[in-house]
Coordinates of C-alpha atoms in Angstrom, one line a residue:
M1 CA 35.7 -0.9 10.1
R2 CA 35.7 -2.6 6.7
S3 CA 38.7 -2.2 4.4
V4 CA 38.3 -0.6 1.0
S5 CA 38.0 -3.2 -1.7
S6 CA 41.0 -3.6 -4.0
P7 CA 40.6 -2.8 -7.7
P8 CA 39.1 -5.7 -9.8
D9 CA 41.7 -8.1 -11.1
H10 CA 42.0 -9.3 -14.7
S11 CA 39.7 -12.4 -14.2
Q12 CA 37.0 -10.2 -12.7
R13 CA 37.2 -7.8 -15.6
Q14 CA 36.9 -10.7 -18.0
D15 CA 33.8 -12.0 -16.1
E16 CA 32.2 -8.6 -16.3
E17 CA 32.9 -8.4 -20.0
Q18 CA 31.5 -11.8 -20.6
T19 CA 28.3 -10.7 -18.8
G20 CA 28.0 -7.9 -21.5
V21 CA 28.5 -10.5 -24.2
E22 CA 25.8 -12.7 -22.7
I23 CA 23.3 -9.8 -22.5
A24 CA 23.9 -8.9 -26.2
T25 CA 23.6 -12.5 -27.5
K26 CA 20.5 -13.1 -25.4
V27 CA 18.8 -9.9 -26.7
L28 CA 19.7 -10.6 -30.3
G29 CA 18.6 -14.2 -30.1
K30 CA 22.0 -15.7 -30.7
S31 CA 22.2 -17.7 -27.5
N32 CA 20.1 -20.7 -26.4
R33 CA 21.8 -21.0 -23.1
V34 CA 19.4 -21.6 -20.3
G35 CA 19.3 -18.8 -17.7
Q36 CA 17.7 -18.4 -14.3
A37 CA 18.2 -14.7 -13.4
P38 CA 15.8 -12.2 -15.2
F39 CA 17.5 -9.0 -16.5
Y40 CA 15.9 -5.9 -18.0
T41 CA 18.0 -4.1 -20.6
G42 CA 16.0 -0.9 -20.6
D43 CA 14.7 1.2 -23.4
S44 CA 16.4 3.7 -25.8
P45 CA 18.3 5.9 -25.0
G46 CA 20.8 3.7 -23.2
F47 CA 22.8 0.7 -24.2
G48 CA 19.6 -0.8 -25.4
A49 CA 19.9 1.4 -28.5
V50 CA 23.0 -0.6 -29.5
F51 CA 20.8 -3.6 -30.0
D52 CA 18.3 -1.7 -32.1
I53 CA 21.1 -1.0 -34.6
C54 CA 22.0 -4.7 -34.8
S55 CA 18.5 -5.9 -35.3
P56 CA 16.1 -5.7 -38.3
S57 CA 13.6 -2.9 -37.7
Q58 CA 10.6 -5.2 -38.1
Q59 CA 11.8 -7.6 -35.5
P60 CA 11.0 -6.5 -31.9
L61 CA 13.8 -7.1 -29.4
R62 CA 13.5 -8.8 -26.1
R63 CA 14.1 -6.4 -23.2
H64 CA 13.5 -9.0 -20.5
I65 CA 16.0 -11.9 -20.7
L66 CA 17.3 -14.7 -18.5
L67 CA 20.9 -14.7 -17.6
A68 CA 23.0 -17.3 -15.9
S69 CA 22.9 -17.0 -12.1
K70 CA 26.1 -15.8 -10.5
T71 CA 28.0 -17.7 -7.8
S72 CA 26.6 -17.2 -4.3
V73 CA 28.6 -15.4 -1.8
S74 CA 28.3 -16.3 1.9
L75 CA 27.7 -13.7 4.5
S76 CA 30.7 -12.4 6.4
P77 CA 31.1 -13.5 10.1
E78 CA 30.9 -9.9 11.1
D79 CA 27.6 -9.4 9.4
R80 CA 26.3 -12.6 10.7
Q81 CA 27.2 -11.7 14.3
Y82 CA 25.5 -8.3 13.8
L83 CA 22.3 -10.0 12.6
H84 CA 22.4 -12.3 15.5
Y85 CA 22.7 -9.3 17.8
K86 CA 19.7 -7.6 16.2
G87 CA 17.6 -10.7 16.7
V88 CA 17.1 -11.6 13.0
F89 CA 17.6 -15.3 13.7
S90 CA 15.4 -15.3 16.8
M91 CA 12.1 -16.5 15.4
P92 CA 8.8 -16.3 17.1
K93 CA 7.1 -19.3 18.6
R94 CA 5.2 -21.6 16.2
E95 CA 1.8 -20.4 17.4
T96 CA 2.8 -16.7 16.9
W97 CA 4.3 -17.6 13.5
D98 CA 1.0 -19.2 12.4
A99 CA -1.2 -16.4 13.8
L100 CA 0.9 -13.7 12.0
L101 CA 0.7 -15.5 8.6
R102 CA -3.1 -16.0 9.0
A103 CA -3.5 -12.3 9.8
Y104 CA -1.4 -11.3 6.8
F105 CA -3.5 -13.3 4.3
H106 CA -6.8 -12.1 5.8
H107 CA -6.1 -8.4 6.4
V108 CA -3.1 -7.4 4.1
H109 CA -3.0 -9.7 1.1
P110 CA -6.5 -8.8 -0.1
I111 CA -5.4 -5.1 -0.3
V112 CA -1.8 -5.5 -1.5
P113 CA -1.3 -9.1 -2.8
V114 CA 2.4 -8.9 -2.5
I115 CA 3.4 -12.5 -1.7
D116 CA 3.6 -15.4 -4.1
A117 CA 1.2 -17.8 -2.5
T118 CA 3.1 -20.8 -3.8
T119 CA 5.9 -19.9 -1.3
L120 CA 3.5 -20.3 1.7
P121 CA 4.6 -23.9 2.4
Y122 CA 8.1 -22.5 2.8
L123 CA 6.9 -19.7 5.1
H124 CA 4.9 -22.2 7.1
A125 CA 6.4 -22.8 10.6
N126 CA 6.1 -26.6 10.2
E127 CA 8.5 -26.7 7.3
G128 CA 11.7 -25.9 9.2
S129 CA 13.9 -27.8 6.8
Q130 CA 12.8 -25.7 3.8
Q131 CA 14.2 -22.5 2.5
C132 CA 12.8 -19.5 4.4
N133 CA 13.6 -15.9 3.3
L134 CA 14.0 -14.0 6.6
L135 CA 13.7 -10.5 5.0
L136 CA 10.3 -11.4 3.5
L137 CA 9.2 -13.2 6.7
W138 CA 10.0 -10.3 9.1
S139 CA 8.3 -7.9 6.7
I140 CA 5.2 -10.1 6.7
F141 CA 5.3 -10.4 10.5
Y142 CA 5.5 -6.6 10.8
V143 CA 2.4 -5.8 8.7
A144 CA 0.5 -8.7 10.2
A145 CA 1.2 -7.4 13.7
N146 CA -0.1 -4.0 12.6
A147 CA -3.1 -5.5 11.0
S148 CA -4.3 -6.8 14.4
S149 CA -6.2 -4.5 16.6
N150 CA -8.5 -4.2 19.6
G151 CA -11.2 -3.1 17.2
L152 CA -10.9 -6.3 15.2
L153 CA -11.4 -8.3 18.4
L154 CA -14.5 -6.3 19.1
A155 CA -15.8 -7.0 15.6
M156 CA -15.2 -10.7 16.1
R157 CA -17.1 -10.7 19.4
S158 CA -20.0 -8.7 17.8
F159 CA -20.5 -11.3 15.1
N160 CA -20.0 -14.2 17.6
L161 CA -17.3 -15.6 15.3
A162 CA -14.7 -18.1 16.3
N163 CA -11.0 -17.4 16.0
N164 CA -10.8 -19.4 12.7
N165 CA -13.4 -17.1 11.1
I166 CA -11.7 -13.8 11.6
Q167 CA -8.0 -14.2 12.0
H168 CA -6.3 -11.8 14.4
V169 CA -3.3 -11.5 16.6
S170 CA -4.4 -11.2 20.2
A171 CA -2.6 -9.5 23.1
E172 CA -1.8 -13.0 24.4
V173 CA 0.5 -13.5 21.4
W174 CA 2.8 -10.5 22.2
R175 CA 2.7 -11.3 25.9
T176 CA 3.8 -14.9 25.1
E177 CA 6.7 -13.5 23.0
G178 CA 7.8 -11.5 26.0
Y179 CA 6.8 -8.0 24.8
T180 CA 5.1 -5.5 27.0
S181 CA 2.8 -4.1 24.3
R182 CA 1.7 -4.7 20.8
K183 CA 3.7 -1.6 19.8
E184 CA 6.9 -3.1 21.1
M185 CA 6.3 -6.3 19.2
R186 CA 5.7 -4.6 15.8
D187 CA 8.6 -2.2 16.4
S188 CA 10.9 -5.1 17.0
M189 CA 9.7 -6.8 13.9
Y190 CA 10.1 -3.7 11.8
S191 CA 13.7 -3.2 13.2
R192 CA 14.6 -6.8 12.2
A193 CA 13.1 -6.4 8.7
K194 CA 15.1 -3.2 8.3
V195 CA 18.3 -4.9 9.3
C196 CA 17.7 -7.6 6.8
F197 CA 16.9 -5.0 4.1
S198 CA 20.1 -3.1 4.9
T199 CA 22.1 -6.2 3.8
F200 CA 20.8 -5.2 0.3
N201 CA 20.6 -8.0 -2.2
L202 CA 21.2 -10.8 0.3
Y203 CA 19.2 -13.9 0.1
L204 CA 18.5 -15.2 3.6
C205 CA 17.7 -18.8 3.8
Q206 CA 17.3 -21.6 6.3
S207 CA 19.4 -24.7 5.5
Q208 CA 19.0 -28.1 7.1
S209 CA 22.7 -28.9 6.5
N210 CA 24.0 -25.8 8.2
G211 CA 21.4 -25.7 11.0
P212 CA 18.5 -23.3 11.6
F213 CA 18.9 -20.0 9.7
Q214 CA 22.7 -20.3 9.3
C215 CA 23.2 -19.5 5.6
L216 CA 22.7 -16.2 3.9
H217 CA 23.6 -16.2 0.3
H218 CA 24.2 -13.4 -2.2
N219 CA 22.4 -14.4 -5.3
G220 CA 22.1 -11.3 -7.4
G221 CA 19.2 -12.7 -9.4
E222 CA 15.5 -12.1 -9.8
R223 CA 14.6 -13.7 -6.5
D224 CA 16.6 -11.1 -4.5
Q225 CA 15.2 -8.2 -6.4
T226 CA 11.6 -9.5 -6.1
V227 CA 12.0 -10.0 -2.4
L228 CA 13.5 -6.5 -2.0
L229 CA 10.5 -5.1 -3.8
Q230 CA 8.0 -7.2 -1.8
S231 CA 9.6 -6.2 1.5
A232 CA 9.7 -2.5 0.6
L233 CA 6.0 -2.5 -0.2
L234 CA 5.2 -4.3 3.1
L235 CA 7.4 -2.1 5.2
G236 CA 5.8 1.0 3.7
F237 CA 2.3 -0.2 4.2
Y238 CA 1.9 1.3 7.7
S239 CA 3.2 4.2 9.7
S240 CA 3.1 2.9 13.3
E241 CA 4.3 6.1 15.0
A242 CA 2.8 9.6 15.1
G243 CA 6.1 11.1 13.9
T244 CA 6.7 8.7 11.0
Y245 CA 4.0 9.6 8.5
T246 CA 6.5 10.0 5.7
Q247 CA 7.8 6.4 6.3
P248 CA 5.4 4.9 3.7
W249 CA 6.4 7.5 1.2
L250 CA 10.1 6.8 1.6
W251 CA 9.6 3.0 1.3
L252 CA 7.4 3.5 -1.7
G253 CA 10.3 5.3 -3.5
V254 CA 12.5 2.2 -2.9
A255 CA 9.8 -0.1 -4.2
I256 CA 9.1 1.9 -7.4
S257 CA 12.8 2.3 -8.2
T258 CA 13.3 -1.5 -7.7
S259 CA 10.3 -2.3 -9.9
Q260 CA 11.4 0.0 -12.7
S261 CA 15.0 -1.4 -12.6
M262 CA 13.4 -4.9 -13.1
G263 CA 11.4 -3.5 -16.0
L264 CA 8.0 -4.3 -14.4
H265 CA 6.6 -1.1 -15.9
R266 CA 7.2 -2.5 -19.4
C267 CA 5.4 -5.9 -19.3
S268 CA 2.8 -5.5 -22.0
A269 CA 0.7 -8.4 -23.1
A270 CA 2.8 -8.6 -26.3
V271 CA 6.0 -8.8 -24.3
C272 CA 4.6 -11.4 -21.9
A273 CA 3.5 -13.6 -24.9
T274 CA 7.1 -14.1 -26.1
S275 CA 8.9 -13.6 -22.8
P276 CA 11.1 -16.3 -21.3
I277 CA 9.8 -15.4 -17.9
P278 CA 7.5 -18.1 -16.4
V279 CA 3.8 -17.3 -16.5
Q280 CA 3.5 -17.6 -12.7
Q281 CA 6.3 -15.0 -12.3
Q282 CA 4.6 -12.7 -14.8
C283 CA 1.4 -12.8 -12.7
L284 CA 3.4 -11.8 -9.6
W285 CA 5.3 -9.1 -11.4
R286 CA 2.0 -7.7 -12.8
R287 CA 0.6 -7.5 -9.3
L288 CA 3.7 -5.9 -7.8
W289 CA 3.7 -3.2 -10.5
W290 CA 0.1 -2.3 -10.0
I291 CA 0.5 -2.3 -6.2
C292 CA 3.3 0.2 -6.7
F293 CA 1.0 2.2 -9.0
Y294 CA -1.9 2.0 -6.4
R295 CA 0.3 3.2 -3.6
D296 CA 1.8 5.9 -5.7
R297 CA -1.5 7.4 -6.6
W298 CA -3.2 7.2 -3.2
L299 CA -0.2 8.3 -1.2
S300 CA 0.2 11.2 -3.5
L301 CA -3.4 12.2 -2.8
T302 CA -3.3 11.6 1.0
M303 CA 0.2 13.1 1.6
G304 CA 0.2 15.9 -1.0
R305 CA 3.3 14.6 -2.7
P306 CA 4.1 14.5 -6.4
L307 CA 3.4 11.4 -8.5
R308 CA 6.5 9.2 -9.0
I309 CA 5.2 7.1 -11.8
N310 CA 4.6 8.6 -15.3
K311 CA 1.9 6.5 -16.9
N312 CA 3.3 7.4 -20.4
D313 CA 6.4 5.4 -19.5
C314 CA 4.4 2.3 -18.7
N315 CA 2.5 -0.4 -20.7
T316 CA 2.2 -3.2 -18.3
A317 CA -1.1 -5.1 -18.8
M318 CA -3.9 -4.6 -16.2
P319 CA -4.1 -7.3 -13.6
S320 CA -6.9 -9.8 -13.4
A321 CA -8.4 -11.6 -10.4
D322 CA -6.8 -14.8 -11.7
D323 CA -3.4 -13.2 -11.3
M324 CA -4.0 -13.4 -7.6
L325 CA -6.1 -16.6 -7.4
S326 CA -4.1 -18.9 -9.7
E327 CA -1.3 -19.3 -7.2
F328 CA -3.6 -20.7 -4.5
S329 CA -4.9 -23.6 -6.6
A330 CA -1.5 -25.4 -6.2
L331 CA -1.6 -25.2 -2.4
P332 CA -2.3 -28.2 -0.3
E333 CA -5.9 -28.1 1.1
S334 CA -4.7 -28.2 4.7
I335 CA -2.6 -25.0 4.2
S336 CA -5.4 -23.2 2.3
A337 CA -7.9 -24.0 5.0
S338 CA -5.6 -22.8 7.7
Y339 CA -4.4 -19.5 6.2
I340 CA -6.6 -18.3 3.3
P341 CA -9.9 -16.4 3.5
E342 CA -12.8 -18.5 2.2
D343 CA -14.1 -15.7 0.0
L344 CA -10.7 -14.8 -1.5
S345 CA -12.2 -14.9 -5.0
Q346 CA -14.6 -12.1 -4.1
L347 CA -11.8 -10.1 -2.5
A348 CA -9.7 -10.5 -5.6
E349 CA -12.4 -9.0 -7.7
Y350 CA -12.6 -6.0 -5.3
W351 CA -8.8 -5.6 -5.7
V352 CA -9.0 -5.4 -9.5
T353 CA -11.8 -2.9 -9.2
M354 CA -9.6 -0.8 -6.9
V355 CA -6.8 -0.8 -9.5
E356 CA -9.2 0.4 -12.1
L357 CA -10.4 3.2 -9.8
T358 CA -6.7 4.0 -9.1
R359 CA -6.1 4.6 -12.8
L360 CA -8.9 7.2 -12.8
L361 CA -7.4 8.8 -9.7
G362 CA -4.0 9.0 -11.4
D363 CA -5.6 10.7 -14.5
T364 CA -7.3 13.2 -12.1
L365 CA -4.2 14.1 -10.2
T366 CA -2.3 14.6 -13.5
L367 CA -5.0 16.7 -15.0
S368 CA -5.8 19.0 -12.1
Y369 CA -3.3 18.7 -9.3
Q370 CA 0.1 19.6 -10.8
P371 CA 1.0 23.0 -9.5
F372 CA 3.1 24.0 -12.6
G373 CA 1.3 22.0 -15.2
P374 CA -1.1 23.3 -17.9
S375 CA -4.6 24.3 -16.9
S376 CA -7.2 21.6 -17.6
S377 CA -9.5 22.2 -20.5
F378 CA -13.3 21.5 -20.4
R379 CA -12.9 18.9 -23.1
Q380 CA -10.3 17.0 -20.9
V381 CA -12.5 17.2 -17.8
E382 CA -15.6 16.2 -19.7
G383 CA -13.8 13.2 -21.2
L384 CA -12.5 12.0 -17.9
E385 CA -15.9 12.5 -16.3
K386 CA -17.4 10.2 -19.0
E387 CA -14.9 7.5 -18.0
I388 CA -16.0 8.0 -14.4
V389 CA -19.6 7.5 -15.3
R390 CA -18.7 4.3 -17.1
F391 CA -16.9 3.0 -14.1
R392 CA -18.9 0.5 -12.0
L393 CA -18.5 -0.5 -8.4
P394 CA -19.6 -4.0 -7.3
E395 CA -23.3 -4.0 -6.2
T396 CA -23.7 -3.5 -2.4
K397 CA -26.9 -5.5 -2.6
V398 CA -24.9 -8.6 -3.3
V399 CA -24.6 -10.6 0.0
A400 CA -21.0 -10.9 1.0
H401 CA -19.7 -14.2 2.2
S402 CA -18.2 -12.8 5.4
P403 CA -17.9 -9.6 7.5
L404 CA -14.4 -9.3 6.1
A405 CA -15.6 -9.2 2.5
T406 CA -18.5 -6.9 3.5
F407 CA -16.0 -4.4 5.0
Y408 CA -13.8 -4.4 1.9
L409 CA -16.8 -3.8 -0.3
Y410 CA -17.7 -0.7 1.7
H411 CA -14.1 0.3 1.9
L412 CA -14.0 0.4 -1.8
Q413 CA -17.0 2.7 -1.6
L414 CA -15.0 5.0 0.6
H415 CA -12.2 5.1 -1.9
Y416 CA -14.7 5.9 -4.7
Q417 CA -16.4 8.8 -2.8
A418 CA -13.0 10.3 -1.8
F419 CA -12.0 10.1 -5.5
L420 CA -15.2 11.8 -6.6
I421 CA -14.5 14.7 -4.3
T422 CA -11.0 14.9 -5.5
F423 CA -12.1 15.0 -9.1
Y424 CA -14.7 17.8 -8.7
R425 CA -13.0 19.8 -5.9
P426 CA -10.8 22.1 -8.1
F427 CA -13.8 23.3 -10.0
I428 CA -15.9 24.7 -7.1
T429 CA -14.8 28.2 -7.8
K430 CA -12.7 27.8 -11.0
S431 CA -14.2 26.5 -14.2
P432 CA -12.0 24.6 -16.6
E433 CA -10.8 26.5 -19.7
G434 CA -13.0 26.5 -22.8
I435 CA -16.3 25.9 -21.0
P436 CA -19.2 27.6 -22.8
E437 CA -20.1 30.7 -20.9
S438 CA -23.8 29.8 -21.1
Y439 CA -23.0 26.5 -19.3
R440 CA -20.7 27.9 -16.6
S441 CA -23.2 28.4 -13.8
Q442 CA -24.9 25.1 -14.6
W443 CA -21.5 23.3 -14.5
Q444 CA -20.6 24.8 -11.1
A445 CA -24.0 23.8 -9.7
H446 CA -23.3 20.3 -11.0
V447 CA -19.9 20.2 -9.4
R448 CA -21.2 21.3 -6.0
N449 CA -24.0 18.8 -6.1
Q450 CA -21.5 15.9 -7.0
I451 CA -19.2 17.0 -4.1
E452 CA -22.1 17.2 -1.6
M453 CA -23.5 13.8 -2.7
A454 CA -20.1 12.2 -2.4
A455 CA -19.5 13.6 1.1
L456 CA -23.0 12.6 2.1
Q457 CA -22.5 9.1 0.7
T458 CA -19.2 8.8 2.7
N459 CA -21.2 9.4 5.9
A460 CA -23.8 6.9 4.8
V461 CA -21.0 4.3 4.4
L462 CA -19.5 5.2 7.8
D463 CA -23.0 4.8 9.4
I464 CA -23.2 1.3 7.9
L465 CA -19.7 0.4 9.1
V466 CA -20.6 1.6 12.6
R467 CA -24.1 -0.1 12.7
E468 CA -22.7 -3.4 11.4
R469 CA -19.7 -3.1 13.7
L470 CA -17.1 -3.4 10.9
L471 CA -14.8 -0.6 11.9
G472 CA -12.5 -3.1 13.5
F473 CA -11.4 -4.2 10.0
S474 CA -10.2 -0.7 9.2
G475 CA -6.7 -0.3 7.6
P476 CA -4.1 2.4 7.2
M477 CA -5.9 4.0 4.3
T478 CA -9.2 4.3 6.1
P479 CA -8.6 7.5 8.2
P480 CA -7.2 9.5 5.2
L481 CA -10.3 8.5 3.1
L482 CA -12.5 10.4 5.5
V483 CA -10.6 13.7 5.1
P484 CA -12.1 14.8 1.7
A485 CA -15.6 14.4 3.0
M486 CA -14.7 16.1 6.3
H487 CA -13.3 19.0 4.3
V488 CA -16.6 19.4 2.6
H489 CA -18.5 19.3 5.9
L490 CA -16.2 21.8 7.4
L491 CA -16.8 24.2 4.5
N492 CA -20.5 23.8 5.1
C493 CA -20.0 24.8 8.7
K494 CA -19.0 28.3 7.3
S495 CA -22.4 28.6 5.5
T496 CA -24.4 31.8 6.1
D497 CA -27.5 29.7 6.5
P498 CA -27.8 28.5 10.1
L499 CA -29.5 25.2 9.2
S500 CA -26.8 24.3 6.6
R501 CA -24.2 25.3 9.2
H502 CA -25.7 23.0 11.8
L503 CA -26.1 20.1 9.5
G504 CA -22.5 20.5 8.4
L505 CA -21.4 20.2 12.0
I506 CA -23.5 17.1 12.6
K507 CA -22.0 15.4 9.6
L508 CA -18.6 16.4 10.6
E509 CA -19.1 15.0 14.1
L510 CA -20.0 11.6 12.8
C511 CA -16.6 11.5 11.0
M512 CA -14.9 12.6 14.2
I513 CA -16.6 9.8 16.1
V514 CA -15.3 7.3 13.6
L515 CA -11.8 8.7 13.8
E516 CA -12.0 8.5 17.6
Q517 CA -12.8 4.8 17.3
M518 CA -9.9 4.1 15.0
Q519 CA -7.4 5.8 17.2
H520 CA -6.8 2.5 18.9
T521 CA -5.1 1.2 15.8
H522 CA -4.1 4.0 13.5
P523 CA -2.2 7.0 14.9
S524 CA -3.1 9.1 11.9
S525 CA -6.7 9.2 13.2
S526 CA -5.6 11.1 16.2
V527 CA -3.7 13.6 14.1
F528 CA -6.6 14.2 11.7
R529 CA -9.1 14.5 14.6
G530 CA -6.9 17.0 16.3
I531 CA -6.6 19.1 13.1
F532 CA -10.3 19.2 12.4
L533 CA -11.1 19.8 16.1
E534 CA -9.0 22.9 16.0
A535 CA -10.7 24.0 12.8
M536 CA -14.1 23.5 14.3
R537 CA -13.1 25.6 17.3
H538 CA -12.0 28.3 14.8
I539 CA -15.6 28.4 13.4
F540 CA -17.4 27.7 16.7
P541 CA -15.3 29.2 19.5
N542 CA -17.3 27.7 22.2
Y543 CA -17.3 24.2 20.7
V544 CA -16.5 21.4 23.2
A545 CA -15.7 18.0 21.9
Q546 CA -16.6 15.0 24.1
S547 CA -15.6 11.4 23.8
T548 CA -18.6 9.5 22.5
I549 CA -17.3 6.0 22.0
P550 CA -15.3 4.4 24.7
G551 CA -12.3 2.2 23.8
P552 CA -13.0 -1.4 23.3
A553 CA -13.0 -3.1 26.7
I554 CA -12.0 -6.7 25.9
Q555 CA -10.2 -8.9 28.3
E556 CA -7.6 -10.1 25.7
S557 CA -6.9 -6.6 24.5
S558 CA -3.8 -4.7 25.3
P559 CA -3.7 -2.6 28.5
P560 CA -4.6 1.1 28.3
Q561 CA -1.0 2.2 28.3
D562 CA -0.5 0.2 25.1
A563 CA -3.3 2.1 23.2
S564 CA -2.0 5.4 24.5
A565 CA 1.5 4.6 23.3
D566 CA 0.1 4.1 19.8
D567 CA -2.3 6.9 19.8
S568 CA -0.4 9.7 21.4
V569 CA 0.0 12.8 19.2
A570 CA 2.1 14.6 21.7
G571 CA 4.8 16.7 20.1
I572 CA 2.8 17.1 16.9
T573 CA 2.3 20.8 16.0
I574 CA -0.8 21.8 14.0
G575 CA 0.3 24.9 12.2
E576 CA -1.8 27.8 11.1
N577 CA -1.1 26.9 7.5
A578 CA -2.9 23.6 7.9
I579 CA -5.9 25.2 9.4
D580 CA -6.0 27.9 6.8
A581 CA -5.8 25.3 4.0
L582 CA -8.8 23.5 5.5
M583 CA -10.9 26.7 5.8
D584 CA -10.1 28.1 2.3
E585 CA -12.8 27.4 -0.2
E586 CA -10.9 29.2 -2.9
S587 CA -8.1 26.7 -2.6
E588 CA -7.7 24.6 -5.7
S589 CA -7.4 21.3 -3.8
I590 CA -7.0 19.6 -0.5
F591 CA -3.4 19.2 -1.5
N592 CA -2.8 22.5 0.3
F593 CA -4.0 20.9 3.5
W594 CA -1.8 17.8 3.1
E595 CA 1.3 19.8 2.2
S596 CA 0.8 22.1 5.2
L597 CA 0.3 19.2 7.5
F598 CA 3.2 17.0 6.4
S599 CA 5.6 19.9 6.1
T600 CA 5.4 20.1 9.9
Q601 CA 6.2 16.4 10.2
T602 CA 9.3 16.2 8.1

């Protein structure tokens, strides 16, 4: 048991006071001392208001400054022993290390570009003498292990592609590492990353002078905070167990709090133009902030949780594709060829489009999905609809460079169709305030048509993904993106018209087939499938579901018990409230469904 620290001595109090002096002189422009550790003073109210009094009103003050780095503090022997016990210093074999890094940059980075690519040489297994941040490394390994799947192997075989075309982590990798299943490997990596994270604000590095992975330094500077933010985003990217669906939500809270403490939400173009923060660092911060924003909006939708980020508090400039791509230009050609997708520039454009779509989703959730907020007016809804009409997705007719890029293009389409249903769904039975009475019936017909078209387009995209054998590239967001369309199909199953009812069932069954295929990788697919199956039986009491797509039978894939360990939904109770929310056309939103579902899981 650790002893309680003694009160700070006089010298410590002087150091802390001097820190305050340094902050003030930096903000007021009275110090030219070079700093290395970024610091955000915050806005008024707060101690930042003191600086406003001391500065001419016409002169904007710097809120992001660089302070002198503090003295590093070595890790205690007790903590080091504990980390050894938890396996933090037991690194995977070189082949596994490389395979996991490749999987990250192919299947995670295009969606959430968290990592500064210029650090790749230091993460590379060949560079044993270089600094290597273990917290970040184990976080990367965890998401990379999750990104691999039997379905991905099937997709690779379908396209007759070599291993260096579609990067994956085969079952041979986890067997070589001594694990009995893929699940055991990723759980082990998640555990090690969590242990590293619990040493909060520790910089873990590999030092040639002290031997492999023998020094862990407390730095207290930007690098620590950035790594904590990056790791929180990565650790919250997946939920690998049926009972841990709130795990991404909890990690996202850590990530958003960290990013706001760093002031990443207040990095406007004007601030960046005069900021002492290096341009490369600004690009990374911009990406990290918008990843937080992206995750906040889509997790709010798919989990029925409140928004954490108020856009009125933020003025960070929108990211560009160059914010992601500029880092890769400095990499040696050998490393780029080994780890980076060949069509990364195309994937970067898709990511920027996703961020733009996410802004519209955030406006929609704020306008129509706040339980105690004001009712949306017709003028507000009409204004947002005009923005949606101006929004443009990349042309699907453009030939993608690879199956990976093709999948991400269609995955962007799935996001868009789910968003459209989300936008129009509240107005099926309730018109916005202030709508002209003469236009009301026409408006509701327009709303229903848009919802039906979006649900139908979702099925069309799924059909393409199945025919082109791209489902193996599916990610953690793929199963939830099907739910809005499935909700529409389910409501059509209640139609009084027999033909409409039958067509609704056919469309719903296609989504169920796709969810079944994704069960091999994403446990949420099993949960969603079970919920809708119960709802279908509620409408069609004699309905019998049959397995239509067998699991991928590939020699390198994990044994059947591995898939069942991942996909099991045993112990998950589907309450009547969740079914009622699905069946209720009068409900204002699918949020009722998400809230009913996740209230049984927490």
